[in-house]
C-alpha cells in the first residue's frame, strides 16, 4: 500500500484495515509525509487541551545507533530501564490473548516452539525496532510526571498516529521493546532530561512479502467488552 494506490481511505477503511507492521521496505519515508501524519495525530483529544506529547522522529545513523545499543545491552543482560510503569505478567484472559497473537505470528514466521534461535531473533527484531526506517519516540514533559493523565493522553495520540500513518500508506507497530533501554534512546535521539520517554512507534512502508504483516489480531466482541445501561432492547 502506497499513497498512490487509489482513492483516499474512509475512516472505517483505516480503522478496520490497519494492522501492526513488523517488516518494512528499506526505502526512506519523506519528512513531509511524517510531518503530515503527526499533524493529523495531534488532533487527538487531551485532558483540558494540555497536549502533553512531544515527538522525537529518528532515522538513519542515529536510529542505527539506537538499534545497536539496544541489542548490545539486552544481549548483555542489562535490566530494562523503561520509564513508565510495567504491569508485570499477564494472567487470565489477557494472557490468553497475548499467547493467541504470539501463536499467530510464530506460525506466520514458521517459528517452531523448540527453535530457540528463531525465537531469539524475533525478540531481537523488537529491540531493533523491527528494522523500520523511522522510529517515532513519544515523550511528555517531566513537570507533569507522576499522574496517569499524561500517559493516557499519549496513548490517545499514539493511536491517532498509527491510524494517520495507515491512511497515508505507512505501516506502524507500537513497540515498547524499542525504549526498554532508555539511556540509549535518550542519547541518540537527543531527548533532554525534562522529557519522560513514554513509547516508540516503528514506521515505514510495509513489506508485503514479510509473512507476519499478514497477521490480523483477533478482537473480542462488543458483547464481551461493553455494558449498556438504560437502553431499550
PDB file of C-alpha atoms in Angstrom:
ATOM      1  CA  UNK A   1       0.000   0.000   0.000  1.00  0.00           C
ATOM      2  CA  UNK A   2       1.364   3.406  -1.013  1.00  0.00           C
ATOM      3  CA  UNK A   3      -0.188   6.882  -1.163  1.00  0.00           C
ATOM      4  CA  UNK A   4      -0.838   6.496  -4.903  1.00  0.00           C
ATOM      5  CA  UNK A   5      -2.716   3.218  -4.690  1.00  0.00           C
ATOM      6  CA  UNK A   6      -6.153   4.703  -5.320  1.00  0.00           C
ATOM      7  CA  UNK A   7      -8.836   6.837  -3.720  1.00  0.00           C
ATOM      8  CA  UNK A   8      -8.490   8.128  -0.193  1.00  0.00           C
ATOM      9  CA  UNK A   9      -9.405   5.691   2.553  1.00  0.00           C
ATOM     10  CA  UNK A  10     -12.504   6.281   4.633  1.00  0.00           C
ATOM     11  CA  UNK A  11     -12.267   6.339   8.416  1.00  0.00           C
ATOM     12  CA  UNK A  12     -13.786   2.852   8.542  1.00  0.00           C
ATOM     13  CA  UNK A  13     -11.231   1.633   5.984  1.00  0.00           C
ATOM     14  CA  UNK A  14      -8.386   2.873   8.169  1.00  0.00           C
ATOM     15  CA  UNK A  15      -9.671   1.528  11.475  1.00  0.00           C
ATOM     16  CA  UNK A  16     -10.749  -1.855  10.128  1.00  0.00           C
ATOM     17  CA  UNK A  17      -7.817  -2.289   7.765  1.00  0.00           C
ATOM     18  CA  UNK A  18      -4.935  -1.174   9.962  1.00  0.00           C
ATOM     19  CA  UNK A  19      -2.716  -3.842  11.443  1.00  0.00           C
ATOM     20  CA  UNK A  20       0.662  -3.919  13.137  1.00  0.00           C
ATOM     21  CA  UNK A  21       3.526  -3.994  10.633  1.00  0.00           C
ATOM     22  CA  UNK A  22       6.728  -5.771  11.637  1.00  0.00           C
ATOM     23  CA  UNK A  23       8.536  -5.916   8.292  1.00  0.00           C
ATOM     24  CA  UNK A  24       9.416  -2.833   6.233  1.00  0.00           C
ATOM     25  CA  UNK A  25      10.815  -1.850   2.877  1.00  0.00           C
ATOM     26  CA  UNK A  26      14.222  -0.207   3.003  1.00  0.00           C
ATOM     27  CA  UNK A  27      13.136   2.951   1.222  1.00  0.00           C
ATOM     28  CA  UNK A  28      13.085   6.089   3.374  1.00  0.00           C
ATOM     29  CA  UNK A  29       9.945   7.930   4.369  1.00  0.00           C
ATOM     30  CA  UNK A  30       9.850  11.598   3.312  1.00  0.00           C
ATOM     31  CA  UNK A  31       9.976  14.032   6.208  1.00  0.00           C
ATOM     32  CA  UNK A  32       6.997  15.918   4.730  1.00  0.00           C
ATOM     33  CA  UNK A  33       4.803  12.805   4.941  1.00  0.00           C
ATOM     34  CA  UNK A  34       5.766  12.191   8.574  1.00  0.00           C
ATOM     35  CA  UNK A  35       5.010  15.822   9.450  1.00  0.00           C
ATOM     36  CA  UNK A  36       1.583  15.431   7.839  1.00  0.00           C
ATOM     37  CA  UNK A  37       0.930  12.258   9.845  1.00  0.00           C
ATOM     38  CA  UNK A  38       1.945  13.920  13.116  1.00  0.00           C
ATOM     39  CA  UNK A  39      -0.208  16.941  12.361  1.00  0.00           C
ATOM     40  CA  UNK A  40      -3.223  14.675  11.883  1.00  0.00           C
ATOM     41  CA  UNK A  41      -2.401  12.680  15.021  1.00  0.00           C
ATOM     42  CA  UNK A  42      -2.269  15.801  17.148  1.00  0.00           C
ATOM     43  CA  UNK A  43      -5.987  16.293  16.625  1.00  0.00           C
ATOM     44  CA  UNK A  44      -6.341  13.621  19.328  1.00  0.00           C
ATOM     45  CA  UNK A  45      -8.169  14.749  22.479  1.00  0.00           C
ATOM     46  CA  UNK A  46      -6.242  15.542  25.647  1.00  0.00           C
ATOM     47  CA  UNK A  47      -7.190  16.460  29.173  1.00  0.00           C
ATOM     48  CA  UNK A  48      -8.055  20.182  29.350  1.00  0.00           C
ATOM     49  CA  UNK A  49      -6.330  20.558  25.962  1.00  0.00           C
ATOM     50  CA  UNK A  50      -2.948  20.185  27.683  1.00  0.00           C
ATOM     51  CA  UNK A  51      -1.449  18.307  24.704  1.00  0.00           C
ATOM     52  CA  UNK A  52       1.407  16.866  26.792  1.00  0.00           C
ATOM     53  CA  UNK A  53       3.020  14.935  23.950  1.00  0.00           C
ATOM     54  CA  UNK A  54       6.240  15.541  22.057  1.00  0.00           C
ATOM     55  CA  UNK A  55       7.727  13.502  19.211  1.00  0.00           C
ATOM     56  CA  UNK A  56      11.362  12.671  18.511  1.00  0.00           C
ATOM     57  CA  UNK A  57      11.456  11.303  14.975  1.00  0.00           C
ATOM     58  CA  UNK A  58      14.619   9.299  14.374  1.00  0.00           C
ATOM     59  CA  UNK A  59      16.026   7.810  11.173  1.00  0.00           C
ATOM     60  CA  UNK A  60      19.344   6.997   9.506  1.00  0.00           C
ATOM     61  CA  UNK A  61      22.556   6.697  11.507  1.00  0.00           C
ATOM     62  CA  UNK A  62      21.088   7.819  14.861  1.00  0.00           C
ATOM     63  CA  UNK A  63      18.410   5.107  14.617  1.00  0.00           C
ATOM     64  CA  UNK A  64      21.046   2.530  13.702  1.00  0.00           C
ATOM     65  CA  UNK A  65      22.980   3.507  16.838  1.00  0.00           C
ATOM     66  CA  UNK A  66      19.830   3.012  18.921  1.00  0.00           C
ATOM     67  CA  UNK A  67      19.301  -0.423  17.377  1.00  0.00           C
ATOM     68  CA  UNK A  68      22.907  -1.404  18.094  1.00  0.00           C
ATOM     69  CA  UNK A  69      22.833  -0.096  21.667  1.00  0.00           C
ATOM     70  CA  UNK A  70      19.514  -1.756  22.458  1.00  0.00           C
ATOM     71  CA  UNK A  71      20.735  -5.080  21.099  1.00  0.00           C
ATOM     72  CA  UNK A  72      24.111  -4.942  22.822  1.00  0.00           C
ATOM     73  CA  UNK A  73      22.661  -4.083  26.234  1.00  0.00           C
ATOM     74  CA  UNK A  74      19.915  -6.682  26.040  1.00  0.00           C
ATOM     75  CA  UNK A  75      22.282  -9.449  24.961  1.00  0.00           C
ATOM     76  CA  UNK A  76      24.496  -8.441  27.880  1.00  0.00           C
ATOM     77  CA  UNK A  77      21.566  -8.841  30.268  1.00  0.00           C
ATOM     78  CA  UNK A  78      21.284  -5.163  31.214  1.00  0.00           C
ATOM     79  CA  UNK A  79      17.963  -4.746  33.086  1.00  0.00           C
ATOM     80  CA  UNK A  80      15.177  -2.747  31.469  1.00  0.00           C
ATOM     81  CA  UNK A  81      15.169   0.980  32.215  1.00  0.00           C
ATOM     82  CA  UNK A  82      11.786   1.737  30.686  1.00  0.00           C
ATOM     83  CA  UNK A  83      10.455   4.991  32.098  1.00  0.00           C
ATOM     84  CA  UNK A  84       6.793   4.091  32.536  1.00  0.00           C
ATOM     85  CA  UNK A  85       5.367   1.522  34.914  1.00  0.00           C
ATOM     86  CA  UNK A  86       5.019  -2.059  33.740  1.00  0.00           C
ATOM     87  CA  UNK A  87       2.061  -4.248  34.645  1.00  0.00           C
ATOM     88  CA  UNK A  88       4.135  -7.369  35.250  1.00  0.00           C
ATOM     89  CA  UNK A  89       3.000 -10.721  33.893  1.00  0.00           C
ATOM     90  CA  UNK A  90      -0.422 -11.003  32.281  1.00  0.00           C
ATOM     91  CA  UNK A  91      -2.847 -13.611  33.617  1.00  0.00           C
ATOM     92  CA  UNK A  92      -6.282 -14.937  32.707  1.00  0.00           C
ATOM     93  CA  UNK A  93      -7.957 -13.689  29.527  1.00  0.00           C
ATOM     94  CA  UNK A  94      -5.234 -11.088  28.989  1.00  0.00           C
ATOM     95  CA  UNK A  95      -2.581 -13.812  28.971  1.00  0.00           C
ATOM     96  CA  UNK A  96      -4.702 -15.910  26.620  1.00  0.00           C
ATOM     97  CA  UNK A  97      -4.922 -13.056  24.117  1.00  0.00           C
ATOM     98  CA  UNK A  98      -1.176 -12.423  24.426  1.00  0.00           C
ATOM     99  CA  UNK A  99      -0.453 -16.079  23.688  1.00  0.00           C
ATOM    100  CA  UNK A 100      -3.016 -16.097  20.873  1.00  0.00           C
ATOM    101  CA  UNK A 101      -1.346 -13.352  18.853  1.00  0.00           C
ATOM    102  CA  UNK A 102       2.107 -14.833  19.552  1.00  0.00           C
ATOM    103  CA  UNK A 103       0.916 -18.132  18.078  1.00  0.00           C
ATOM    104  CA  UNK A 104      -0.394 -16.312  15.009  1.00  0.00           C
ATOM    105  CA  UNK A 105       2.909 -14.505  14.498  1.00  0.00           C
ATOM    106  CA  UNK A 106       5.090 -17.541  15.098  1.00  0.00           C
ATOM    107  CA  UNK A 107       3.003 -19.619  12.708  1.00  0.00           C
ATOM    108  CA  UNK A 108       3.301 -16.934  10.030  1.00  0.00           C
ATOM    109  CA  UNK A 109       7.078 -16.746  10.536  1.00  0.00           C
ATOM    110  CA  UNK A 110       7.487 -20.543  10.733  1.00  0.00           C
ATOM    111  CA  UNK A 111       8.979 -20.348  14.216  1.00  0.00           C
ATOM    112  CA  UNK A 112       8.615 -23.673  15.987  1.00  0.00           C
ATOM    113  CA  UNK A 113       8.234 -23.803  19.763  1.00  0.00           C
ATOM    114  CA  UNK A 114      11.575 -25.577  20.183  1.00  0.00           C
ATOM    115  CA  UNK A 115      13.508 -23.327  17.777  1.00  0.00           C
ATOM    116  CA  UNK A 116      15.325 -21.108  20.258  1.00  0.00           C
ATOM    117  CA  UNK A 117      17.453 -19.429  17.602  1.00  0.00           C
ATOM    118  CA  UNK A 118      14.469 -18.167  15.613  1.00  0.00           C
ATOM    119  CA  UNK A 119      12.640 -17.153  18.779  1.00  0.00           C
ATOM    120  CA  UNK A 120      15.670 -15.172  19.947  1.00  0.00           C
ATOM    121  CA  UNK A 121      15.965 -13.476  16.558  1.00  0.00           C
ATOM    122  CA  UNK A 122      12.295 -12.496  16.733  1.00  0.00           C
ATOM    123  CA  UNK A 123      12.796 -10.892  20.138  1.00  0.00           C
ATOM    124  CA  UNK A 124      15.860  -9.010  18.914  1.00  0.00           C
ATOM    125  CA  UNK A 125      13.851  -7.656  15.986  1.00  0.00           C
ATOM    126  CA  UNK A 126      11.743  -5.830  18.551  1.00  0.00           C
ATOM    127  CA  UNK A 127      14.812  -4.298  20.173  1.00  0.00           C
ATOM    128  CA  UNK A 128      15.940  -3.239  16.669  1.00  0.00           C
ATOM    129  CA  UNK A 129      12.535  -1.599  16.198  1.00  0.00           C
ATOM    130  CA  UNK A 130      11.781  -4.179  13.520  1.00  0.00           C
ATOM    131  CA  UNK A 131      14.424  -2.618  11.239  1.00  0.00           C
ATOM    132  CA  UNK A 132      11.956   0.136  10.332  1.00  0.00           C
ATOM    133  CA  UNK A 133      13.393   3.217   8.587  1.00  0.00           C
ATOM    134  CA  UNK A 134      11.756   5.542  11.129  1.00  0.00           C
ATOM    135  CA  UNK A 135      11.142   5.477  14.871  1.00  0.00           C
ATOM    136  CA  UNK A 136       8.828   8.000  16.494  1.00  0.00           C
ATOM    137  CA  UNK A 137       9.590   8.312  20.193  1.00  0.00           C
ATOM    138  CA  UNK A 138       6.641   9.762  22.121  1.00  0.00           C
ATOM    139  CA  UNK A 139       7.505  11.719  25.277  1.00  0.00           C
ATOM    140  CA  UNK A 140       5.807  14.044  27.717  1.00  0.00           C
ATOM    141  CA  UNK A 141       7.048  16.816  29.997  1.00  0.00           C
ATOM    142  CA  UNK A 142       8.580  15.657  33.255  1.00  0.00           C
ATOM    143  CA  UNK A 143       6.865  18.559  35.010  1.00  0.00           C
ATOM    144  CA  UNK A 144       3.580  16.600  34.773  1.00  0.00           C
ATOM    145  CA  UNK A 145       5.069  13.193  35.540  1.00  0.00           C
ATOM    146  CA  UNK A 146       3.585  11.094  38.332  1.00  0.00           C
ATOM    147  CA  UNK A 147      -0.082  11.042  37.397  1.00  0.00           C
ATOM    148  CA  UNK A 148      -1.940   8.874  34.922  1.00  0.00           C
ATOM    149  CA  UNK A 149      -3.423  11.602  32.734  1.00  0.00           C
ATOM    150  CA  UNK A 150      -0.363  12.442  30.631  1.00  0.00           C
ATOM    151  CA  UNK A 151       0.320   8.767  29.756  1.00  0.00           C
ATOM    152  CA  UNK A 152      -3.393   8.350  28.964  1.00  0.00           C
ATOM    153  CA  UNK A 153      -3.242  11.321  26.582  1.00  0.00           C
ATOM    154  CA  UNK A 154      -0.049   9.980  24.997  1.00  0.00           C
ATOM    155  CA  UNK A 155      -1.876   6.711  24.383  1.00  0.00           C
ATOM    156  CA  UNK A 156      -4.592   8.627  22.556  1.00  0.00           C
ATOM    157  CA  UNK A 157      -2.119  10.447  20.333  1.00  0.00           C
ATOM    158  CA  UNK A 158      -0.212   7.231  19.638  1.00  0.00           C
ATOM    159  CA  UNK A 159      -3.416   5.540  18.461  1.00  0.00           C
ATOM    160  CA  UNK A 160      -4.115   8.552  16.262  1.00  0.00           C
ATOM    161  CA  UNK A 161      -0.544   8.402  14.942  1.00  0.00           C
ATOM    162  CA  UNK A 162      -0.720   4.805  13.736  1.00  0.00           C
ATOM    163  CA  UNK A 163      -4.111   5.384  12.120  1.00  0.00           C
ATOM    164  CA  UNK A 164      -2.957   8.591  10.417  1.00  0.00           C
ATOM    165  CA  UNK A 165       0.115   6.765   9.128  1.00  0.00           C
ATOM    166  CA  UNK A 166      -2.033   3.943   7.733  1.00  0.00           C
ATOM    167  CA  UNK A 167      -4.201   6.467   5.917  1.00  0.00           C
ATOM    168  CA  UNK A 168      -1.042   7.620   4.102  1.00  0.00           C
ATOM    169  CA  UNK A 169       0.118   4.126   3.183  1.00  0.00           C
ATOM    170  CA  UNK A 170       2.565   3.792   6.063  1.00  0.00           C
ATOM    171  CA  UNK A 171       2.678   0.875   8.457  1.00  0.00           C
ATOM    172  CA  UNK A 172       3.493   1.075  12.162  1.00  0.00           C
ATOM    173  CA  UNK A 173       3.900  -1.054  15.229  1.00  0.00           C
ATOM    174  CA  UNK A 174       3.736   0.342  18.750  1.00  0.00           C
ATOM    175  CA  UNK A 175       6.894  -1.014  20.313  1.00  0.00           C
ATOM    176  CA  UNK A 176       7.817  -0.884  23.996  1.00  0.00           C
ATOM    177  CA  UNK A 177      10.897  -3.059  23.413  1.00  0.00           C
ATOM    178  CA  UNK A 178      12.458  -0.213  21.462  1.00  0.00           C
ATOM    179  CA  UNK A 179      12.564   2.048  24.511  1.00  0.00           C
ATOM    180  CA  UNK A 180      13.404  -0.513  27.205  1.00  0.00           C
ATOM    181  CA  UNK A 181      16.983   0.751  27.236  1.00  0.00           C
ATOM    182  CA  UNK A 182      16.046   4.379  27.714  1.00  0.00           C
ATOM    183  CA  UNK A 183      19.601   5.781  28.147  1.00  0.00           C
ATOM    184  CA  UNK A 184      20.446   4.572  24.633  1.00  0.00           C
ATOM    185  CA  UNK A 185      17.306   6.115  23.146  1.00  0.00           C
ATOM    186  CA  UNK A 186      17.739   9.349  25.090  1.00  0.00           C
ATOM    187  CA  UNK A 187      21.354   9.771  23.956  1.00  0.00           C
ATOM    188  CA  UNK A 188      20.963   9.087  20.250  1.00  0.00           C
ATOM    189  CA  UNK A 189      17.534  10.701  19.802  1.00  0.00           C
ATOM    190  CA  UNK A 190      18.685  13.826  21.633  1.00  0.00           C
ATOM    191  CA  UNK A 191      15.932  13.661  24.254  1.00  0.00           C
ATOM    192  CA  UNK A 192      16.559  16.085  27.138  1.00  0.00           C
ATOM    193  CA  UNK A 193      16.124  15.209  30.793  1.00  0.00           C
ATOM    194  CA  UNK A 194      12.965  17.305  31.067  1.00  0.00           C
ATOM    195  CA  UNK A 195      11.144  14.692  28.960  1.00  0.00           C
ATOM    196  CA  UNK A 196       9.774  11.299  30.042  1.00  0.00           C
ATOM    197  CA  UNK A 197      10.048   8.614  27.366  1.00  0.00           C
ATOM    198  CA  UNK A 198       6.604   7.030  27.024  1.00  0.00           C
ATOM    199  CA  UNK A 199       6.687   4.730  23.978  1.00  0.00           C
ATOM    200  CA  UNK A 200       8.069   4.434  20.483  1.00  0.00           C
ATOM    201  CA  UNK A 201       6.407   3.641  17.176  1.00  0.00           C
ATOM    202  CA  UNK A 202       8.279   1.913  14.348  1.00  0.00           C
ATOM    203  CA  UNK A 203       7.155   3.350  10.994  1.00  0.00           C
ATOM    204  CA  UNK A 204       7.785   2.730   7.303  1.00  0.00           C
ATOM    205  CA  UNK A 205       6.419   1.395   4.037  1.00  0.00           C
ATOM    206  CA  UNK A 206       5.056  -2.136   4.637  1.00  0.00           C
ATOM    207  CA  UNK A 207       6.886  -5.027   3.031  1.00  0.00           C
ATOM    208  CA  UNK A 208       4.010  -7.147   1.754  1.00  0.00           C
ATOM    209  CA  UNK A 209       6.319 -10.152   1.361  1.00  0.00           C
ATOM    210  CA  UNK A 210       7.035 -10.277   5.110  1.00  0.00           C
ATOM    211  CA  UNK A 211       4.791 -13.073   6.460  1.00  0.00           C
ATOM    212  CA  UNK A 212       3.950 -11.517   9.850  1.00  0.00           C
ATOM    213  CA  UNK A 213       2.486  -8.464   8.129  1.00  0.00           C
ATOM    214  CA  UNK A 214      -0.494 -10.560   7.042  1.00  0.00           C
ATOM    215  CA  UNK A 215      -1.436 -11.340  10.642  1.00  0.00           C
ATOM    216  CA  UNK A 216      -4.625  -9.691  11.825  1.00  0.00           C
ATOM    217  CA  UNK A 217      -5.006  -9.968  15.572  1.00  0.00           C
ATOM    218  CA  UNK A 218      -8.393 -11.077  16.879  1.00  0.00           C
ATOM    219  CA  UNK A 219     -10.677  -8.699  18.778  1.00  0.00           C
ATOM    220  CA  UNK A 220     -13.178  -9.561  21.467  1.00  0.00           C
ATOM    221  CA  UNK A 221     -16.794  -8.839  20.656  1.00  0.00           C
ATOM    222  CA  UNK A 222     -18.791  -5.772  21.641  1.00  0.00           C
ATOM    223  CA  UNK A 223     -20.923  -8.100  23.765  1.00  0.00           C
ATOM    224  CA  UNK A 224     -17.822  -9.102  25.742  1.00  0.00           C
ATOM    225  CA  UNK A 225     -16.481  -5.562  26.078  1.00  0.00           C
ATOM    226  CA  UNK A 226     -19.455  -3.264  26.561  1.00  0.00           C
ATOM    227  CA  UNK A 227     -22.177  -2.936  29.184  1.00  0.00           C
ATOM    228  CA  UNK A 228     -25.250  -0.931  28.063  1.00  0.00           C
ATOM    229  CA  UNK A 229     -27.290   0.714  30.811  1.00  0.00           C
ATOM    230  CA  UNK A 230     -30.617   2.489  30.338  1.00  0.00           C
ATOM    231  CA  UNK A 231     -31.248   1.396  26.742  1.00  0.00           C
ATOM    232  CA  UNK A 232     -34.381  -0.209  25.381  1.00  0.00           C
ATOM    233  CA  UNK A 233     -33.864  -3.569  23.738  1.00  0.00           C
TER     234      UNK A 233
END
